[in-house]
Amino acid sequence: MSNSDAKLDSAPGAEERSTRPLYSIEDQARDVALMASVADGDRDALGELYDRHSSAVLGLMMPILRDRRLAEETLQDLFLNLWQRPHTYDSQRGAFAGWLLRVARNRAIDVLRKQRERRFADFSAGADGDPLDPTAWLIDPDPDPSDQAVSSDLGARVRAALTTLSPEQRETLELAYFGGLSHREIAEQLKRPLGTVKTQIRSGMQRLAHVLAGLGPERVE
Amino acid sequence: MQELLPLYVLGALDADEAEQVAVHLPLCPSCTADLVRFESVTGALAAPLKPVTPDPSLRSKLFERIAETPQETAVPLAAAAPVATAMPNVVSLTKPRKMPWQTWLVAAAAALLILAGGAGYWINSLANDRDDAQQTVAMLTEFMAPGSTTITLPPMTASNYGDTQGSSKLMKDPEGDMLLMVANCPPSTDDRVYKVWVAIGDDRAMVGEMTINADGSGWMPVSFPGEMPNPEVLGVSVQTNGGLTDLFVGSMTG
């Protein structure tokens, strides 16, 4: 789907899915139980969490770091930290899978920022030469993603939500989310006014939060 | 402030803006609720990405490292336990989920007094305001509950003021709320500003400024900044005309 095809009405099923949780209750319950066991020193529980989520985490870290060796090192550090400090997860702040992916993204961004001061020219190609695919969020990556820790249903829902964004909103979000760029850096790279970029990021995130909460598409500008 | 939250969770704010948000959040339940909402978006945004299976050898390497790595140890607040025992009718109260900032201050002051061995004085000082006393003790009960931890931030040389030695502790309750306390340090002035920060390696991120009162004590709720949610260390420094000097620096990684 090209950006020009994205229309608010094209978000498939956003309304019907209404208030369904982002992550299944069964998965959430299992993750919380495993984390409780990890806190009790159960290495097997950490192993199961690794088996359930490492592919999704590495799938997130790869487009950020675009260096497999570096991404795998960062993945290992993430799970080691999970072992050392299991109490950093607070089940009242949301599902484990979402929390883990958020922490994974922040850690990968920290590594990325340490690796180099990234200019926009660099951002167009990764360390291993792979070009950044700006439509990575919109393409169904795998028709049978049986090894996904998070459900393919959630992936479809998020893709649908992303189609409700304008191309400008999506572009700024991609630069912030994958590139770890500040709003000031994004404004410089895209040659857009700072206020415009801040508005695009803010309204894009507000719209995604609204749609993913099951409230349906809404224009938020 | 709410308009900055979507950028804050993405780490897209300038450092000074991020610091403003980090300082504001513990004081604002509404913004905290919005923060959780936007945090869930950043987690969900990974869902459409193609999973990548790690090299199988990575798992065994991870567990080799885990076998050599101890978990963070929970340290019970033994010094505070007698207070809870002495006031069972009060500590049995249900703690409100969100407490006003003023109560945080009272609770922090109380906790500091307990750590300094002044619990009796503190209880008496609250006798005229029973509501606050009840909330305060309930709050302290949470910090004293099983699973709460206290981390002593090791003092740097500069925290030795001759006849007094500064000290600092970070308390973390089972819900993850953190309270940083400092004692026996010179009071804050325009020319003496205390700064709390976190760091990974050489990279530092501001948590906020802490006021040290005339009695040499200070406290503040701590939230790790969005750009550094899992720091390696937490530190307290003092900014004077002579520059920035580290006073206390403690590991956050166990």
Short mmCIF file of C-alpha atoms in Angstrom, two decimals, chain A residues 22-23 38-39 41 43 46-47 50-51 54-55 58-60 62 68 72 75-77 79-81 83-88 90 92-93 98 101-103 105-107 110 113-114 137 141 147-148 150 154-155 158-159 162 173 176-178 181-184 198 201-202 205-206 208-209 212, chain B residues 2-4 6-7 9-14 17 32 35-55 57-59 61-63 65-72 74 97 172 174-176 200-203 224 226-232 252-254:
data_model
loop_
_atom_site.label_atom_id
_atom_site.label_comp_id
_atom_site.label_asym_id
_atom_site.label_seq_id
_atom_site.Cartn_x
_atom_site.Cartn_y
_atom_site.Cartn_z
CA LEU A 22 -3.96 -5.46 22.44
CA TYR A 23 -2.54 -8.65 23.90
CA VAL A 38 12.12 -15.19 37.18
CA ALA A 39 11.98 -12.94 40.25
CA GLY A 41 15.41 -17.09 40.48
CA ARG A 43 16.16 -19.65 34.96
CA LEU A 46 13.55 -16.75 31.73
CA GLY A 47 14.28 -19.30 29.02
CA TYR A 50 13.25 -15.69 25.77
CA ASP A 51 11.68 -18.31 23.52
CA SER A 54 13.28 -12.93 21.47
CA SER A 55 12.24 -13.11 17.80
CA LEU A 58 15.24 -8.92 17.48
CA GLY A 59 12.76 -8.07 14.73
CA LEU A 60 12.40 -4.65 16.35
CA MET A 62 17.19 -4.99 13.46
CA ARG A 68 22.81 -8.21 13.19
CA GLU A 72 21.99 -9.75 18.96
CA LEU A 75 19.14 -8.53 22.74
CA GLN A 76 21.37 -10.55 25.02
CA ASP A 77 22.01 -7.55 27.27
CA PHE A 79 17.46 -10.39 28.71
CA LEU A 80 20.44 -10.37 31.06
CA ASN A 81 19.08 -7.15 32.56
CA TRP A 83 17.28 -11.54 34.85
CA GLN A 84 19.18 -9.13 37.07
CA ARG A 85 16.28 -6.77 37.72
CA PRO A 86 12.95 -8.59 37.18
CA HIS A 87 11.15 -6.10 39.43
CA THR A 88 11.61 -3.36 36.86
CA ASP A 90 5.29 -3.44 36.77
CA GLN A 92 0.06 -2.40 36.42
CA ARG A 93 1.76 -0.40 33.68
CA GLY A 98 4.42 -4.25 25.15
CA LEU A 101 9.29 -4.16 23.28
CA ARG A 102 9.28 -0.60 24.57
CA VAL A 103 12.34 -1.24 26.71
CA ARG A 105 13.37 -0.13 21.50
CA ASN A 106 14.77 2.36 24.04
CA ARG A 107 17.85 0.22 24.60
CA ASP A 110 20.62 4.17 23.25
CA ARG A 113 23.07 6.99 19.58
CA LYS A 114 26.25 5.77 21.17
CA TRP A 137 5.23 -0.83 9.14
CA PRO A 141 5.95 -9.20 6.67
CA ASP A 147 6.90 -17.64 15.55
CA GLN A 148 5.62 -14.22 16.47
CA VAL A 150 2.80 -11.02 19.74
CA LEU A 154 -2.12 -7.23 16.75
CA GLY A 155 0.25 -6.63 13.85
CA VAL A 158 -1.35 -1.69 14.22
CA ARG A 159 -0.85 -1.67 10.46
CA LEU A 162 -0.90 3.31 10.80
CA LEU A 173 7.15 8.90 13.54
CA ALA A 176 11.73 9.18 15.74
CA TYR A 177 10.87 5.53 16.37
CA PHE A 178 13.53 3.77 14.29
CA LEU A 181 16.06 11.35 16.16
CA SER A 182 14.82 14.26 18.23
CA HIS A 183 12.12 16.52 16.87
CA ARG A 184 14.81 19.12 16.24
CA LYS A 198 6.25 18.46 16.87
CA ILE A 201 4.57 13.52 15.97
CA ARG A 202 2.09 14.50 18.65
CA MET A 205 0.79 9.36 18.43
CA GLN A 206 -2.55 10.67 19.66
CA LEU A 208 -2.59 5.80 17.15
CA ALA A 209 -3.43 5.78 20.84
CA LEU A 212 -5.49 1.20 19.23
CA GLN B 2 0.56 16.95 28.11
CA GLU B 3 1.44 17.98 24.58
CA LEU B 4 5.04 16.94 25.20
CA PRO B 6 3.99 11.74 22.90
CA LEU B 7 7.44 13.09 22.09
CA VAL B 9 7.90 8.51 25.23
CA LEU B 10 9.69 8.43 21.89
CA GLY B 11 12.75 10.15 23.37
CA ALA B 12 12.29 12.90 20.78
CA LEU B 13 12.48 15.88 23.15
CA ASP B 14 15.51 18.02 23.84
CA GLU B 17 12.27 19.54 27.79
CA THR B 32 1.00 9.83 34.23
CA LEU B 35 2.09 8.53 29.63
CA VAL B 36 0.98 4.93 30.15
CA ARG B 37 -1.34 5.28 27.15
CA PHE B 38 1.44 6.51 24.87
CA GLU B 39 3.88 3.94 26.24
CA SER B 40 1.48 1.22 25.13
CA VAL B 41 1.58 2.68 21.63
CA THR B 42 5.37 2.53 21.44
CA GLY B 43 5.26 -1.12 22.48
CA ALA B 44 2.52 -1.99 20.00
CA LEU B 45 4.32 -0.29 17.11
CA ALA B 46 6.74 -3.23 17.03
CA ALA B 47 3.95 -5.70 16.32
CA PRO B 48 3.85 -5.31 12.51
CA LEU B 49 7.59 -5.86 12.16
CA LYS B 50 8.91 -9.13 10.81
CA PRO B 51 10.26 -11.32 13.62
CA VAL B 52 13.88 -12.35 13.34
CA THR B 53 14.95 -15.60 14.97
CA PRO B 54 18.19 -15.17 16.92
CA ASP B 55 21.13 -17.43 16.22
CA SER B 57 24.05 -20.11 19.97
CA LEU B 58 22.90 -16.81 21.45
CA ARG B 59 20.58 -18.56 23.89
CA LYS B 61 25.68 -17.73 25.57
CA LEU B 62 22.97 -15.80 27.41
CA PHE B 63 22.55 -18.56 29.97
CA ARG B 65 26.26 -15.14 31.42
CA ILE B 66 23.18 -15.61 33.61
CA ALA B 67 24.88 -18.42 35.51
CA GLU B 68 27.57 -15.93 36.50
CA THR B 69 25.19 -13.04 37.22
CA PRO B 70 23.41 -12.66 40.56
CA GLN B 71 19.95 -11.15 40.69
CA GLU B 72 19.28 -7.85 42.41
CA ALA B 74 15.79 -7.03 47.91
CA ARG B 97 -3.70 4.85 44.84
CA LYS B 172 11.74 1.63 45.92
CA PRO B 174 6.75 -2.91 45.32
CA GLU B 175 4.86 -0.81 42.77
CA GLY B 176 8.09 0.61 41.44
CA ILE B 200 24.73 4.76 31.06
CA GLY B 201 28.47 4.75 30.61
CA ASP B 202 29.53 8.34 30.06
CA ASP B 203 26.08 9.47 28.91
CA PHE B 224 13.92 7.60 35.15
CA GLY B 226 12.27 8.41 28.88
CA GLU B 227 15.53 8.52 27.00
CA MET B 228 17.23 6.43 29.67
CA PRO B 229 14.64 4.13 31.27
CA ASN B 230 17.17 1.56 32.45
CA PRO B 231 20.19 3.51 33.68
CA GLU B 232 23.31 1.91 35.02
CA MET B 252 21.08 0.65 39.49
CA THR B 253 22.01 -2.69 38.01
CA GLY B 254 22.39 -4.71 41.19
#
